[in-house]
C-alpha cells in the first residue's frame, strides 16, 4: 500500500473534527517506524480503534521502498506511476463506438 492510500484508509475511520490533527501526525510518523507505532497507540487511546488497526496491519508495508537505492525512493513510494499506466491501458483498450 502506498503512503497516500494508507493515509486515506486511516483517515476514513476518523471523525471530521480530528482529521487535520491526525493527518499532521501521520505525515510526521511516515518518516519513522517507531513514531508510527506510537501513533497507533495514541489513536487507540482516543477511541479510534479501526484507524489504529489499519496502522498495525499495514505499517510493515509502508517502508518496503527503502530497500532500494535512495534516488529511487521518491518515485516508488507511491503507486502513481502504476496507476497512470493502468489508466492508459484502459483508455487505449476501450473499444470506440461508431
PDB file of C-alpha atoms in Angstrom:
ATOM      1  CA  UNK A   1       0.000   0.000   0.000  1.00  0.00           C
ATOM      2  CA  UNK A   2       1.388   3.382  -0.913  1.00  0.00           C
ATOM      3  CA  UNK A   3       1.597   6.280   1.521  1.00  0.00           C
ATOM      4  CA  UNK A   4      -1.365   8.170   0.055  1.00  0.00           C
ATOM      5  CA  UNK A   5      -3.732   5.216   0.131  1.00  0.00           C
ATOM      6  CA  UNK A   6      -2.529   4.340   3.614  1.00  0.00           C
ATOM      7  CA  UNK A   7      -3.332   7.840   4.866  1.00  0.00           C
ATOM      8  CA  UNK A   8      -6.747   7.734   3.223  1.00  0.00           C
ATOM      9  CA  UNK A   9      -7.517   4.378   4.840  1.00  0.00           C
ATOM     10  CA  UNK A  10      -6.546   5.647   8.296  1.00  0.00           C
ATOM     11  CA  UNK A  11      -8.405   8.951   7.944  1.00  0.00           C
ATOM     12  CA  UNK A  12     -11.530   7.237   6.618  1.00  0.00           C
ATOM     13  CA  UNK A  13     -12.237   5.888  10.102  1.00  0.00           C
ATOM     14  CA  UNK A  14     -11.815   9.177  11.959  1.00  0.00           C
ATOM     15  CA  UNK A  15     -14.390  11.918  12.533  1.00  0.00           C
ATOM     16  CA  UNK A  16     -14.113  15.123  10.545  1.00  0.00           C
ATOM     17  CA  UNK A  17     -13.240  17.256  13.578  1.00  0.00           C
ATOM     18  CA  UNK A  18      -9.961  15.366  14.169  1.00  0.00           C
ATOM     19  CA  UNK A  19      -8.878  14.662  10.585  1.00  0.00           C
ATOM     20  CA  UNK A  20      -6.469  17.610  10.267  1.00  0.00           C
ATOM     21  CA  UNK A  21      -4.698  16.860  13.535  1.00  0.00           C
ATOM     22  CA  UNK A  22      -4.389  13.155  12.756  1.00  0.00           C
ATOM     23  CA  UNK A  23      -3.218  13.894   9.193  1.00  0.00           C
ATOM     24  CA  UNK A  24      -0.366  16.037  10.546  1.00  0.00           C
ATOM     25  CA  UNK A  25       0.587  13.307  12.999  1.00  0.00           C
ATOM     26  CA  UNK A  26       0.503  10.735  10.191  1.00  0.00           C
ATOM     27  CA  UNK A  27       2.758  12.818   7.943  1.00  0.00           C
ATOM     28  CA  UNK A  28       5.300  13.117  10.732  1.00  0.00           C
ATOM     29  CA  UNK A  29       5.061   9.419  11.561  1.00  0.00           C
ATOM     30  CA  UNK A  30       5.622   8.309   7.960  1.00  0.00           C
ATOM     31  CA  UNK A  31       9.305   9.091   8.365  1.00  0.00           C
ATOM     32  CA  UNK A  32       9.864   6.853  11.381  1.00  0.00           C
ATOM     33  CA  UNK A  33       8.548   3.385  12.210  1.00  0.00           C
ATOM     34  CA  UNK A  34       8.680   3.936  15.978  1.00  0.00           C
ATOM     35  CA  UNK A  35       6.565   7.078  15.716  1.00  0.00           C
ATOM     36  CA  UNK A  36       4.027   5.140  13.658  1.00  0.00           C
ATOM     37  CA  UNK A  37       3.697   2.608  16.483  1.00  0.00           C
ATOM     38  CA  UNK A  38       3.222   5.424  18.991  1.00  0.00           C
ATOM     39  CA  UNK A  39       0.572   6.981  16.759  1.00  0.00           C
ATOM     40  CA  UNK A  40      -1.341   3.692  16.682  1.00  0.00           C
ATOM     41  CA  UNK A  41      -1.348   3.652  20.492  1.00  0.00           C
ATOM     42  CA  UNK A  42      -2.475   7.305  20.605  1.00  0.00           C
ATOM     43  CA  UNK A  43      -5.325   6.667  18.164  1.00  0.00           C
ATOM     44  CA  UNK A  44      -6.416   3.615  20.114  1.00  0.00           C
ATOM     45  CA  UNK A  45      -6.448   5.733  23.264  1.00  0.00           C
ATOM     46  CA  UNK A  46      -8.552   8.385  21.524  1.00  0.00           C
ATOM     47  CA  UNK A  47     -11.126   5.713  20.679  1.00  0.00           C
ATOM     48  CA  UNK A  48     -10.276   5.265  17.004  1.00  0.00           C
ATOM     49  CA  UNK A  49      -9.668   1.516  17.122  1.00  0.00           C
ATOM     50  CA  UNK A  50     -10.239   0.955  13.379  1.00  0.00           C
ATOM     51  CA  UNK A  51      -7.616   3.548  12.462  1.00  0.00           C
ATOM     52  CA  UNK A  52      -5.163   2.036  14.932  1.00  0.00           C
ATOM     53  CA  UNK A  53      -5.811  -1.437  13.475  1.00  0.00           C
ATOM     54  CA  UNK A  54      -5.219  -0.100   9.963  1.00  0.00           C
ATOM     55  CA  UNK A  55      -1.858   1.281  11.054  1.00  0.00           C
ATOM     56  CA  UNK A  56      -0.921  -2.026  12.685  1.00  0.00           C
ATOM     57  CA  UNK A  57      -1.968  -4.005   9.612  1.00  0.00           C
ATOM     58  CA  UNK A  58      -0.074  -2.016   7.001  1.00  0.00           C
ATOM     59  CA  UNK A  59       2.798  -0.445   8.879  1.00  0.00           C
ATOM     60  CA  UNK A  60       5.351  -3.010   7.684  1.00  0.00           C
ATOM     61  CA  UNK A  61       4.424  -2.488   4.024  1.00  0.00           C
ATOM     62  CA  UNK A  62       4.988   1.259   4.121  1.00  0.00           C
ATOM     63  CA  UNK A  63       8.759   1.121   4.181  1.00  0.00           C
ATOM     64  CA  UNK A  64       9.413  -1.526   1.507  1.00  0.00           C
ATOM     65  CA  UNK A  65      10.661   1.173  -0.852  1.00  0.00           C
ATOM     66  CA  UNK A  66      13.614   1.836   1.474  1.00  0.00           C
ATOM     67  CA  UNK A  67      15.274  -1.414   0.391  1.00  0.00           C
ATOM     68  CA  UNK A  68      16.019   0.246  -2.969  1.00  0.00           C
ATOM     69  CA  UNK A  69      18.654   2.945  -3.639  1.00  0.00           C
ATOM     70  CA  UNK A  70      17.789   6.326  -2.151  1.00  0.00           C
ATOM     71  CA  UNK A  71      17.489   8.102  -5.520  1.00  0.00           C
ATOM     72  CA  UNK A  72      14.563   5.783  -6.433  1.00  0.00           C
ATOM     73  CA  UNK A  73      12.573   6.349  -3.230  1.00  0.00           C
ATOM     74  CA  UNK A  74      10.626   9.363  -4.440  1.00  0.00           C
ATOM     75  CA  UNK A  75       9.289   7.514  -7.472  1.00  0.00           C
ATOM     76  CA  UNK A  76       8.432   4.159  -5.914  1.00  0.00           C
ATOM     77  CA  UNK A  77       6.981   5.109  -2.531  1.00  0.00           C
ATOM     78  CA  UNK A  78       3.638   5.784  -4.220  1.00  0.00           C
ATOM     79  CA  UNK A  79       1.722   3.819  -6.822  1.00  0.00           C
ATOM     80  CA  UNK A  80       1.066   6.852  -9.029  1.00  0.00           C
ATOM     81  CA  UNK A  81       3.180   5.522 -11.902  1.00  0.00           C
ATOM     82  CA  UNK A  82       1.432   2.168 -11.870  1.00  0.00           C
ATOM     83  CA  UNK A  83      -1.988   3.792 -11.667  1.00  0.00           C
ATOM     84  CA  UNK A  84      -1.141   6.009 -14.629  1.00  0.00           C
ATOM     85  CA  UNK A  85      -0.070   3.011 -16.727  1.00  0.00           C
ATOM     86  CA  UNK A  86      -3.277   1.142 -15.874  1.00  0.00           C
ATOM     87  CA  UNK A  87      -5.353   4.187 -16.767  1.00  0.00           C
ATOM     88  CA  UNK A  88      -3.609   4.472 -20.159  1.00  0.00           C
ATOM     89  CA  UNK A  89      -4.114   0.767 -20.862  1.00  0.00           C
ATOM     90  CA  UNK A  90      -7.794   1.081 -20.061  1.00  0.00           C
ATOM     91  CA  UNK A  91      -8.136   4.158 -22.254  1.00  0.00           C
ATOM     92  CA  UNK A  92      -6.373   2.577 -25.236  1.00  0.00           C
ATOM     93  CA  UNK A  93      -8.075  -0.795 -24.981  1.00  0.00           C
ATOM     94  CA  UNK A  94     -11.595   0.617 -24.756  1.00  0.00           C
ATOM     95  CA  UNK A  95     -13.486  -0.012 -27.959  1.00  0.00           C
ATOM     96  CA  UNK A  96     -14.602   3.181 -29.590  1.00  0.00           C
ATOM     97  CA  UNK A  97     -18.207   3.159 -30.713  1.00  0.00           C
ATOM     98  CA  UNK A  98     -19.256   4.056 -34.233  1.00  0.00           C
TER      99      UNK A  98
END
